[in-house]
Amino acid sequence: MSRRTGGRAARHALRSAPLSEDIKPVQPGQLGGRYKPLSDDALASIYSAMLDLLENVGFTRAIPSIIDLVSKAGGKLTPDGRLTFPRELIEWTLEVCARDITLYGQKPEHNLLLSGNKVYFGTAGAAVHIVDAWKTHDKYPDQIPYRESTLQDLYDAARLVDQLEHIHFFQRCMVARDIEDPFAMDLNTTYVSVMGTAKHCGVSYVDPVHAEAGLKLLNSIAGGEKQWRERPFASLSCCFVVPPMRFAEDACRVMEVCIRGGMPILLLAAGQAGATSPASLAGAVVQECAECLAALAIVNLMEKGHPAIFGPWPFVSDLRTGAMSGGSGEQAVLMAACGQVGRYLDLPTGIAAGMADSKTPDAQSGFEKAYTVTLAGHSGTNLVYESAGMQASLLGFGFESTMIDNDMLGAINRSVRGIEVDHDNLALETITDVCLNGPEHFLGHEATLSRMQSDYVYPEVGNRLTPAEWMELGSKNVNEPARERVQEILDTYFPSHIPDELDTRLREDFEILLPTEQMRPKHKQNSMD
């Protein structure tokens, strides 16, 4: 037993040593695409149906500038006010649109190349609650409380993500419910996101004026408009459509501002199957993908080759109640199918997965997130949004959920990597050495020790102890070490990629609502006092 314990301790020490990037078992941008819920014939049929829908049905509520652009390119405005997109326009769009685009981080090591089947995982959402799973209500001691999310929570979520290896980008995952003014909310959401993490950030705006202010803020952080345009480290999440097939006028105007300002665009269409898109899964894919193709045409008519992400996000309803069901099996296969369509069209693509219906990080949450995110990653989509932290079908965000999901994403990314088969990996020499010359086991073998680092992913908070060891250490479930690790990060980690001097200038030029002292460690606050 002592020898076994000593061997385990040695292996743990080896694993605890920092890994250089070139030998890590998983990297951002592993190649997916092995899971294909749609056959080649099905993909061709879906694409044909998309073209038919755009050419013969079209959109209502198009703003004048879009009508002008599309009409000059061969589209038509029907007598009943529907703007149609001819097949030739869509085919032109697919010829000239941007591919192999880079979403930049504020630090180069966080750049994301959206090319082919490269897969990245990140956050997103607009939760209105924080899941305080480590607290209880006095009135309901057995219940986990939900409370309204705040600007401080959003900043804390960004800096938590900044420290988590398997979450590759950050998009707003909650709404700052302590800010009533929409302009102040949009501006401060952008501010705390880019202050909290050097990873690429997704932002959103409800009004063109808000987008203009957000771009001014981002330009200031980048060091000027030229520097921003060279490395835009934030992208717009644009819900340009109100399904079915109706443009969202204000969102389209925001999109125009951000395209002119050099910001990459996520073209997001989010119909709900059985409510705002067909109940049939194939029909939901057709509608949402067609909506996104129309928006992609508009983007390229405005500025050919502007970086844009194809973002069909068809959601699922529980048809018994009408409630959203983000953790269903139907949701998993539906999003994966959209990821496959994106690969079929060779477009930078982002879909959503990990939207557990469960209200807390429990067993239901685990299995719902695991299969939805796994299928999304294996579809080969470039970006998997909402893959960490979300509970209650996007109504709640949990910090320890995010910590647990980081472990899950590492394991899923390892499954996306797959198994390499070559002379070295077939290990014939190693097997021969162990059988003929060694102790007839692979423990301690040089090849085993090297593979511990390069081939295997280890959880940060997940438990792999024996039952006896687990009980000796307090019989903790995964939530407890997760919340301990979250608290450790939030107590000690304060990003410094944006200097204090620049932050001071930003606060002089913009109405920043998060106090400076809440963005510094306590010892620094005390020294300032």
Tab-separated table of C-alpha atoms in Angstrom, residues 79-451:
chain	number	residue	atom	x	y	z
A	79	PRO	CA	-46.545	44.033	-52.658
A	80	ASP	CA	-47.177	42.718	-49.144
A	81	GLY	CA	-43.818	44.067	-47.926
A	82	ARG	CA	-41.639	40.944	-47.954
A	83	LEU	CA	-38.013	41.294	-49.027
A	84	THR	CA	-36.826	38.273	-51.009
A	85	PHE	CA	-33.291	37.052	-51.704
A	86	PRO	CA	-32.643	35.397	-55.077
A	87	ARG	CA	-30.578	32.242	-55.343
A	88	GLU	CA	-27.869	34.095	-57.256
A	89	LEU	CA	-27.396	36.557	-54.374
A	90	ILE	CA	-26.908	33.745	-51.859
A	91	GLU	CA	-24.484	31.949	-54.167
A	92	TRP	CA	-22.522	35.198	-54.616
A	93	THR	CA	-22.460	35.631	-50.843
A	94	LEU	CA	-20.989	32.168	-50.332
A	95	GLU	CA	-18.275	32.981	-52.874
A	96	VAL	CA	-17.124	36.299	-51.371
A	97	CYS	CA	-17.779	35.947	-47.626
A	98	ALA	CA	-14.928	35.755	-45.124
A	99	ARG	CA	-13.525	32.396	-44.156
A	100	ASP	CA	-10.609	31.451	-41.903
A	101	ILE	CA	-11.267	34.502	-39.746
A	102	THR	CA	-9.517	35.217	-36.452
A	103	LEU	CA	-11.294	36.330	-33.312
A	104	TYR	CA	-8.581	38.193	-31.439
A	105	GLY	CA	-7.896	38.200	-27.731
A	106	GLN	CA	-6.335	41.147	-25.970
A	107	LYS	CA	-3.373	38.810	-25.593
A	108	PRO	CA	-2.204	36.927	-28.717
A	109	GLU	CA	-2.261	33.561	-26.965
A	110	HIS	CA	-6.043	33.847	-26.817
A	111	ASN	CA	-6.550	34.332	-30.578
A	112	LEU	CA	-9.110	31.931	-32.084
A	113	LEU	CA	-8.712	30.909	-35.734
A	114	LEU	CA	-12.126	29.939	-37.116
A	115	SER	CA	-11.049	27.607	-39.886
A	116	GLY	CA	-12.395	24.288	-41.051
A	117	ASN	CA	-13.447	22.051	-38.143
A	118	LYS	CA	-11.545	23.855	-35.363
A	119	VAL	CA	-13.692	23.867	-32.205
A	120	TYR	CA	-13.694	26.340	-29.304
A	121	PHE	CA	-15.878	26.509	-26.187
A	122	GLY	CA	-17.165	29.628	-24.452
A	123	THR	CA	-19.897	31.300	-22.458
A	124	ALA	CA	-22.949	33.313	-23.537
A	125	GLY	CA	-26.509	33.991	-22.464
A	126	ALA	CA	-28.561	36.626	-20.759
A	127	ALA	CA	-29.358	35.050	-17.406
A	128	VAL	CA	-31.260	37.248	-14.977
A	129	HIS	CA	-30.318	35.235	-11.894
A	130	ILE	CA	-27.240	33.964	-10.098
A	131	VAL	CA	-27.513	30.436	-8.752
A	132	ASP	CA	-26.151	30.821	-5.222
A	133	ALA	CA	-25.790	27.092	-4.735
A	134	TRP	CA	-23.622	27.472	-1.618
A	135	LYS	CA	-26.257	29.502	0.241
A	136	THR	CA	-29.722	28.773	1.575
A	137	HIS	CA	-32.741	30.866	2.388
A	138	ASP	CA	-33.639	31.153	6.066
A	139	LYS	CA	-37.274	30.622	5.144
A	140	TYR	CA	-36.527	27.652	2.874
A	141	PRO	CA	-33.365	26.031	4.299
A	142	ASP	CA	-33.467	23.088	1.905
A	143	GLN	CA	-33.723	25.207	-1.254
A	144	ILE	CA	-31.000	26.758	-3.374
A	145	PRO	CA	-31.647	30.477	-3.763
A	146	TYR	CA	-31.726	32.375	-7.016
A	147	ARG	CA	-30.941	36.091	-6.801
A	148	GLU	CA	-30.804	38.832	-9.399
A	149	SER	CA	-27.473	39.138	-11.210
A	150	THR	CA	-25.408	42.319	-10.921
A	151	LEU	CA	-22.607	44.125	-12.740
A	152	GLN	CA	-20.163	42.855	-10.113
A	153	ASP	CA	-21.267	39.293	-10.876
A	154	LEU	CA	-20.580	39.812	-14.568
A	155	TYR	CA	-17.079	41.135	-13.871
A	156	ASP	CA	-16.436	38.215	-11.514
A	157	ALA	CA	-17.616	35.756	-14.167
A	158	ALA	CA	-15.222	37.269	-16.712
A	159	ARG	CA	-12.208	37.016	-14.416
A	160	LEU	CA	-13.162	33.471	-13.438
A	161	VAL	CA	-13.280	32.485	-17.113
A	162	ASP	CA	-9.925	34.206	-17.633
A	163	GLN	CA	-8.412	31.562	-15.332
A	164	LEU	CA	-10.150	28.482	-16.742
A	165	GLU	CA	-8.153	26.602	-19.365
A	166	HIS	CA	-10.955	24.897	-21.258
A	167	ILE	CA	-13.219	27.945	-21.705
A	168	HIS	CA	-11.708	29.693	-24.696
A	169	PHE	CA	-13.805	32.863	-25.034
A	170	PHE	CA	-16.181	34.964	-22.959
A	171	GLN	CA	-19.541	36.331	-23.977
A	172	ARG	CA	-21.903	38.077	-21.578
A	173	CYS	CA	-23.588	35.306	-19.601
A	174	MET	CA	-25.930	37.435	-17.475
A	175	VAL	CA	-27.730	40.766	-17.362
A	176	ALA	CA	-26.688	43.431	-14.859
A	177	ARG	CA	-30.048	43.742	-13.140
A	178	ASP	CA	-28.793	46.501	-10.835
A	179	ILE	CA	-28.581	48.920	-13.810
A	180	GLU	CA	-31.911	50.252	-15.051
A	181	ASP	CA	-30.757	52.532	-17.869
A	182	PRO	CA	-30.252	50.472	-21.094
A	183	PHE	CA	-27.414	52.703	-22.338
A	184	ALA	CA	-25.502	52.407	-19.070
A	185	MET	CA	-26.115	48.663	-19.008
A	186	ASP	CA	-24.765	48.092	-22.527
A	187	LEU	CA	-21.703	50.281	-22.010
A	188	ASN	CA	-20.825	48.836	-18.601
A	189	THR	CA	-21.401	45.287	-19.808
A	190	THR	CA	-18.771	45.870	-22.482
A	191	TYR	CA	-16.434	47.469	-19.949
A	192	VAL	CA	-16.516	44.729	-17.287
A	193	SER	CA	-16.251	41.984	-19.922
A	194	VAL	CA	-13.045	43.287	-21.493
A	195	MET	CA	-11.628	44.331	-18.111
A	196	GLY	CA	-12.302	40.912	-16.603
A	197	THR	CA	-10.657	38.765	-19.268
A	198	ALA	CA	-8.030	39.045	-21.986
A	199	LYS	CA	-9.843	36.334	-23.953
A	200	HIS	CA	-12.044	37.300	-26.892
A	201	CYS	CA	-15.325	38.834	-25.710
A	202	GLY	CA	-18.795	38.837	-27.218
A	203	VAL	CA	-20.873	41.977	-26.617
A	204	SER	CA	-24.350	43.167	-27.575
A	205	TYR	CA	-26.257	46.443	-27.834
A	206	VAL	CA	-29.961	47.242	-28.008
A	207	ASP	CA	-29.599	50.592	-29.802
A	208	PRO	CA	-27.228	52.014	-32.459
A	209	VAL	CA	-26.227	54.871	-30.137
A	210	HIS	CA	-25.128	52.299	-27.559
A	211	ALA	CA	-23.047	50.516	-30.191
A	212	GLU	CA	-21.303	53.762	-31.146
A	213	ALA	CA	-20.397	54.390	-27.501
A	214	GLY	CA	-19.217	50.812	-27.085
A	215	LEU	CA	-16.934	51.160	-30.109
A	216	LYS	CA	-15.460	54.369	-28.687
A	217	LEU	CA	-14.713	52.514	-25.455
A	218	LEU	CA	-13.109	49.604	-27.310
A	219	ASN	CA	-11.070	51.943	-29.493
A	220	SER	CA	-9.766	53.654	-26.355
A	221	ILE	CA	-8.743	50.323	-24.825
A	222	ALA	CA	-7.057	49.222	-28.067
A	223	GLY	CA	-5.035	52.445	-28.253
A	224	GLY	CA	-6.940	53.998	-31.137
A	225	GLU	CA	-9.243	53.137	-34.025
A	226	LYS	CA	-6.398	51.849	-36.205
A	227	GLN	CA	-5.197	49.455	-33.519
A	228	TRP	CA	-8.782	48.302	-32.885
A	229	ARG	CA	-9.419	47.579	-36.556
A	230	GLU	CA	-6.197	45.593	-36.784
A	231	ARG	CA	-7.100	43.398	-33.786
A	232	PRO	CA	-10.788	43.674	-32.828
A	233	PHE	CA	-10.923	41.750	-29.537
A	234	ALA	CA	-14.713	41.871	-29.178
A	235	SER	CA	-17.482	40.706	-31.516
A	236	LEU	CA	-21.138	41.688	-31.751
A	237	SER	CA	-23.794	39.117	-30.909
A	238	CYS	CA	-26.617	40.331	-33.167
A	239	CYS	CA	-30.156	38.948	-32.954
A	240	PHE	CA	-31.060	40.503	-36.313
A	241	VAL	CA	-34.254	38.500	-36.749
A	242	VAL	CA	-37.506	37.929	-34.880
A	243	PRO	CA	-38.448	34.441	-36.084
A	244	PRO	CA	-40.171	33.511	-38.233
A	245	MET	CA	-38.575	35.585	-41.013
A	246	ARG	CA	-39.005	39.097	-39.609
A	247	PHE	CA	-36.137	41.522	-39.258
A	248	ALA	CA	-35.490	43.129	-35.867
A	249	GLU	CA	-35.162	46.759	-36.960
A	250	ASP	CA	-33.033	48.119	-34.086
A	251	ALA	CA	-30.734	45.094	-34.149
A	252	CYS	CA	-30.177	45.583	-37.885
A	253	ARG	CA	-29.218	49.218	-37.267
A	254	VAL	CA	-26.809	48.113	-34.528
A	255	MET	CA	-25.298	45.626	-36.969
A	256	GLU	CA	-24.726	48.415	-39.505
A	257	VAL	CA	-22.908	50.544	-36.908
A	258	CYS	CA	-20.662	47.666	-35.851
A	259	ILE	CA	-19.797	46.658	-39.412
A	260	ARG	CA	-18.747	50.234	-40.147
A	261	GLY	CA	-16.772	50.162	-36.887
A	262	GLY	CA	-14.785	47.054	-37.822
A	263	MET	CA	-16.377	44.656	-35.327
A	264	PRO	CA	-16.873	40.959	-36.216
A	265	ILE	CA	-20.533	39.898	-36.152
A	266	LEU	CA	-22.241	36.774	-34.818
A	267	LEU	CA	-25.416	36.505	-36.922
A	268	LEU	CA	-27.769	34.940	-34.434
A	269	ALA	CA	-31.170	33.445	-35.329
A	270	ALA	CA	-32.906	31.818	-32.367
A	271	GLY	CA	-36.308	30.400	-33.241
A	272	GLN	CA	-38.028	28.051	-30.821
A	273	ALA	CA	-39.206	24.800	-32.382
A	274	GLY	CA	-42.969	24.483	-32.172
A	275	ALA	CA	-43.401	28.189	-31.334
A	276	THR	CA	-41.426	30.507	-33.620
A	277	SER	CA	-40.003	27.828	-35.905
A	278	PRO	CA	-41.406	24.494	-37.123
A	279	ALA	CA	-41.767	21.662	-34.625
A	280	SER	CA	-40.058	19.312	-37.068
A	281	LEU	CA	-36.324	19.357	-36.424
A	282	ALA	CA	-35.445	19.514	-40.121
A	283	GLY	CA	-37.829	22.438	-40.594
A	284	ALA	CA	-36.270	24.290	-37.664
A	285	VAL	CA	-32.812	23.802	-39.230
A	286	VAL	CA	-34.048	25.101	-42.596
A	287	GLN	CA	-35.632	28.247	-41.146
A	288	GLU	CA	-32.805	29.302	-38.830
A	289	CYS	CA	-30.071	28.589	-41.373
A	290	ALA	CA	-31.998	30.458	-44.087
A	291	GLU	CA	-32.394	33.463	-41.782
A	292	CYS	CA	-28.649	33.484	-41.116
A	293	LEU	CA	-27.805	33.198	-44.814
A	294	ALA	CA	-29.947	36.270	-45.541
A	295	ALA	CA	-28.099	38.236	-42.861
A	296	LEU	CA	-24.750	37.036	-44.245
A	297	ALA	CA	-25.775	38.404	-47.656
A	298	ILE	CA	-26.600	41.780	-46.082
A	299	VAL	CA	-23.249	41.909	-44.266
A	300	ASN	CA	-21.344	41.274	-47.501
A	301	LEU	CA	-23.427	43.765	-49.457
A	302	MET	CA	-22.450	46.344	-46.851
A	303	GLU	CA	-18.775	45.322	-46.777
A	304	LYS	CA	-17.591	42.375	-48.822
A	305	GLY	CA	-15.561	39.945	-46.756
A	306	HIS	CA	-16.440	41.457	-43.377
A	307	PRO	CA	-15.814	38.856	-40.604
A	308	ALA	CA	-19.155	37.258	-39.778
A	309	ILE	CA	-20.143	34.083	-37.947
A	310	PHE	CA	-23.028	31.917	-39.180
A	311	GLY	CA	-25.119	31.455	-36.010
A	312	PRO	CA	-28.263	29.345	-36.364
A	313	TRP	CA	-29.488	28.666	-32.814
A	314	PRO	CA	-32.807	26.805	-33.058
A	315	PHE	CA	-34.117	26.175	-29.553
A	316	VAL	CA	-36.474	23.411	-28.453
A	317	SER	CA	-39.796	23.693	-26.654
A	318	ASP	CA	-41.300	21.108	-24.361
A	319	LEU	CA	-44.429	20.760	-26.459
A	320	ARG	CA	-46.469	19.739	-23.429
A	321	THR	CA	-45.963	23.124	-21.769
A	322	GLY	CA	-44.357	25.428	-24.330
A	323	ALA	CA	-41.376	26.015	-22.029
A	324	MET	CA	-37.863	26.067	-23.473
A	325	SER	CA	-35.925	22.830	-23.053
A	326	GLY	CA	-32.256	23.613	-23.541
A	327	GLY	CA	-31.076	20.298	-22.117
A	328	SER	CA	-33.119	17.922	-24.257
A	329	GLY	CA	-31.842	15.277	-26.636
A	330	GLU	CA	-33.695	17.057	-29.432
A	331	GLN	CA	-31.768	20.231	-28.613
A	332	ALA	CA	-28.495	18.328	-28.806
A	333	VAL	CA	-29.091	16.839	-32.247
A	334	LEU	CA	-30.677	20.052	-33.578
A	335	MET	CA	-27.663	22.228	-32.762
A	336	ALA	CA	-25.250	19.589	-34.035
A	337	ALA	CA	-27.159	19.512	-37.310
A	338	CYS	CA	-26.753	23.294	-37.620
A	339	GLY	CA	-23.044	22.914	-36.962
A	340	GLN	CA	-22.902	20.339	-39.748
A	341	VAL	CA	-24.721	22.706	-42.128
A	342	GLY	CA	-22.109	25.342	-41.321
A	343	ARG	CA	-19.363	22.915	-42.266
A	344	TYR	CA	-21.255	21.965	-45.455
A	345	LEU	CA	-21.308	25.645	-46.458
A	346	ASP	CA	-17.705	26.117	-45.224
A	347	LEU	CA	-18.707	29.066	-43.040
A	348	PRO	CA	-17.315	30.208	-39.677
A	349	THR	CA	-20.072	28.807	-37.479
A	350	GLY	CA	-21.244	29.152	-33.893
A	351	ILE	CA	-23.995	27.212	-32.155
A	352	ALA	CA	-25.195	26.932	-28.540
A	353	ALA	CA	-25.040	23.945	-26.181
A	354	GLY	CA	-24.891	23.322	-22.449
A	355	MET	CA	-28.179	25.066	-21.588
A	356	ALA	CA	-29.246	22.713	-18.826
A	357	ASP	CA	-32.899	22.711	-17.786
A	358	SER	CA	-31.792	21.732	-14.280
A	359	LYS	CA	-31.861	24.614	-11.811
A	360	THR	CA	-28.673	23.659	-9.993
A	361	PRO	CA	-25.385	21.854	-10.706
A	362	ASP	CA	-26.716	18.357	-10.020
A	363	ALA	CA	-26.861	15.028	-11.846
A	364	GLN	CA	-29.532	16.256	-14.273
A	365	SER	CA	-27.416	19.294	-15.097
A	366	GLY	CA	-24.409	17.059	-15.686
A	367	PHE	CA	-26.025	14.698	-18.142
A	368	GLU	CA	-27.875	17.459	-20.019
A	369	LYS	CA	-24.720	19.500	-20.492
A	370	ALA	CA	-22.553	16.506	-21.309
A	371	TYR	CA	-24.489	15.203	-24.289
A	372	THR	CA	-25.504	18.592	-25.719
A	373	VAL	CA	-21.951	19.959	-25.634
A	374	THR	CA	-20.398	16.692	-26.808
A	375	LEU	CA	-22.536	16.525	-29.927
A	376	ALA	CA	-21.930	20.210	-30.617
A	377	GLY	CA	-18.169	19.804	-30.367
A	378	HIS	CA	-18.114	16.664	-32.484
A	379	SER	CA	-20.232	18.349	-35.180
A	380	GLY	CA	-17.180	20.415	-36.059
A	381	THR	CA	-18.752	23.793	-35.403
A	382	ASN	CA	-16.152	26.464	-34.690
A	383	LEU	CA	-17.728	28.045	-31.607
A	384	VAL	CA	-19.866	26.432	-28.918
A	385	TYR	CA	-21.574	29.228	-27.008
A	386	GLU	CA	-23.286	28.887	-23.601
A	387	SER	CA	-21.229	25.790	-22.865
A	388	ALA	CA	-20.374	26.753	-19.276
A	389	GLY	CA	-22.264	28.007	-16.265
A	390	MET	CA	-25.857	28.070	-17.511
A	391	GLN	CA	-28.787	26.651	-15.543
A	392	ALA	CA	-32.592	26.752	-15.789
A	393	SER	CA	-32.656	26.970	-19.610
A	394	LEU	CA	-30.555	30.169	-19.592
A	395	LEU	CA	-32.385	31.891	-16.725
A	396	GLY	CA	-29.600	31.248	-14.203
A	397	PHE	CA	-25.795	31.418	-14.127
A	398	GLY	CA	-23.696	29.605	-11.527
A	399	PHE	CA	-20.073	30.214	-10.616
A	400	GLU	CA	-19.448	26.701	-9.347
A	401	SER	CA	-21.348	25.403	-12.376
A	402	THR	CA	-18.758	27.174	-14.526
A	403	MET	CA	-15.933	25.587	-12.534
A	404	ILE	CA	-17.436	22.111	-12.922
A	405	ASP	CA	-18.141	22.715	-16.605
A	406	ASN	CA	-14.493	23.609	-17.175
A	407	ASP	CA	-13.631	20.040	-16.177
A	408	MET	CA	-16.387	18.743	-18.464
A	409	LEU	CA	-15.147	20.818	-21.406
A	410	GLY	CA	-11.602	19.544	-20.960
A	411	ALA	CA	-12.850	15.958	-21.155
A	412	ILE	CA	-15.113	16.705	-24.125
A	413	ASN	CA	-12.281	18.459	-25.934
A	414	ARG	CA	-10.174	15.349	-25.375
A	415	SER	CA	-12.878	13.270	-27.014
A	416	VAL	CA	-12.948	15.742	-29.921
A	417	ARG	CA	-9.198	15.271	-30.339
A	418	GLY	CA	-9.783	11.545	-30.812
A	419	ILE	CA	-7.066	8.919	-31.216
A	420	GLU	CA	-4.003	9.433	-33.395
A	421	VAL	CA	-2.832	6.310	-35.161
A	422	ASP	CA	0.768	6.293	-36.390
A	423	HIS	CA	3.922	4.277	-35.786
A	424	ASP	CA	4.688	5.917	-32.434
A	425	ASN	CA	1.109	5.700	-31.152
A	426	LEU	CA	0.701	2.037	-32.083
A	427	ALA	CA	3.352	1.437	-29.387
A	428	LEU	CA	4.718	-1.828	-30.753
A	429	GLU	CA	8.213	-1.141	-29.366
A	430	THR	CA	6.778	-0.298	-25.943
A	431	ILE	CA	4.683	-3.469	-25.813
A	432	THR	CA	7.651	-5.544	-26.961
A	433	ASP	CA	9.947	-3.975	-24.361
A	434	VAL	CA	7.507	-4.555	-21.496
A	435	CYS	CA	6.714	-8.140	-22.488
A	436	LEU	CA	10.258	-9.282	-23.253
A	437	ASN	CA	12.484	-7.106	-21.083
A	438	GLY	CA	10.358	-5.466	-18.422
A	439	PRO	CA	8.232	-6.281	-15.391
A	440	GLU	CA	5.234	-7.200	-17.595
A	441	HIS	CA	3.340	-4.019	-16.759
A	442	PHE	CA	3.503	-0.450	-18.029
A	443	LEU	CA	3.557	1.362	-14.683
A	444	GLY	CA	6.641	3.520	-14.455
A	445	HIS	CA	7.619	2.902	-18.060
A	446	GLU	CA	9.188	5.905	-19.782
A	447	ALA	CA	6.469	5.886	-22.448
A	448	THR	CA	3.732	5.863	-19.795
A	449	LEU	CA	5.241	8.774	-17.916
A	450	SER	CA	5.553	10.876	-21.072
A	451	ARG	CA	1.988	10.058	-22.148
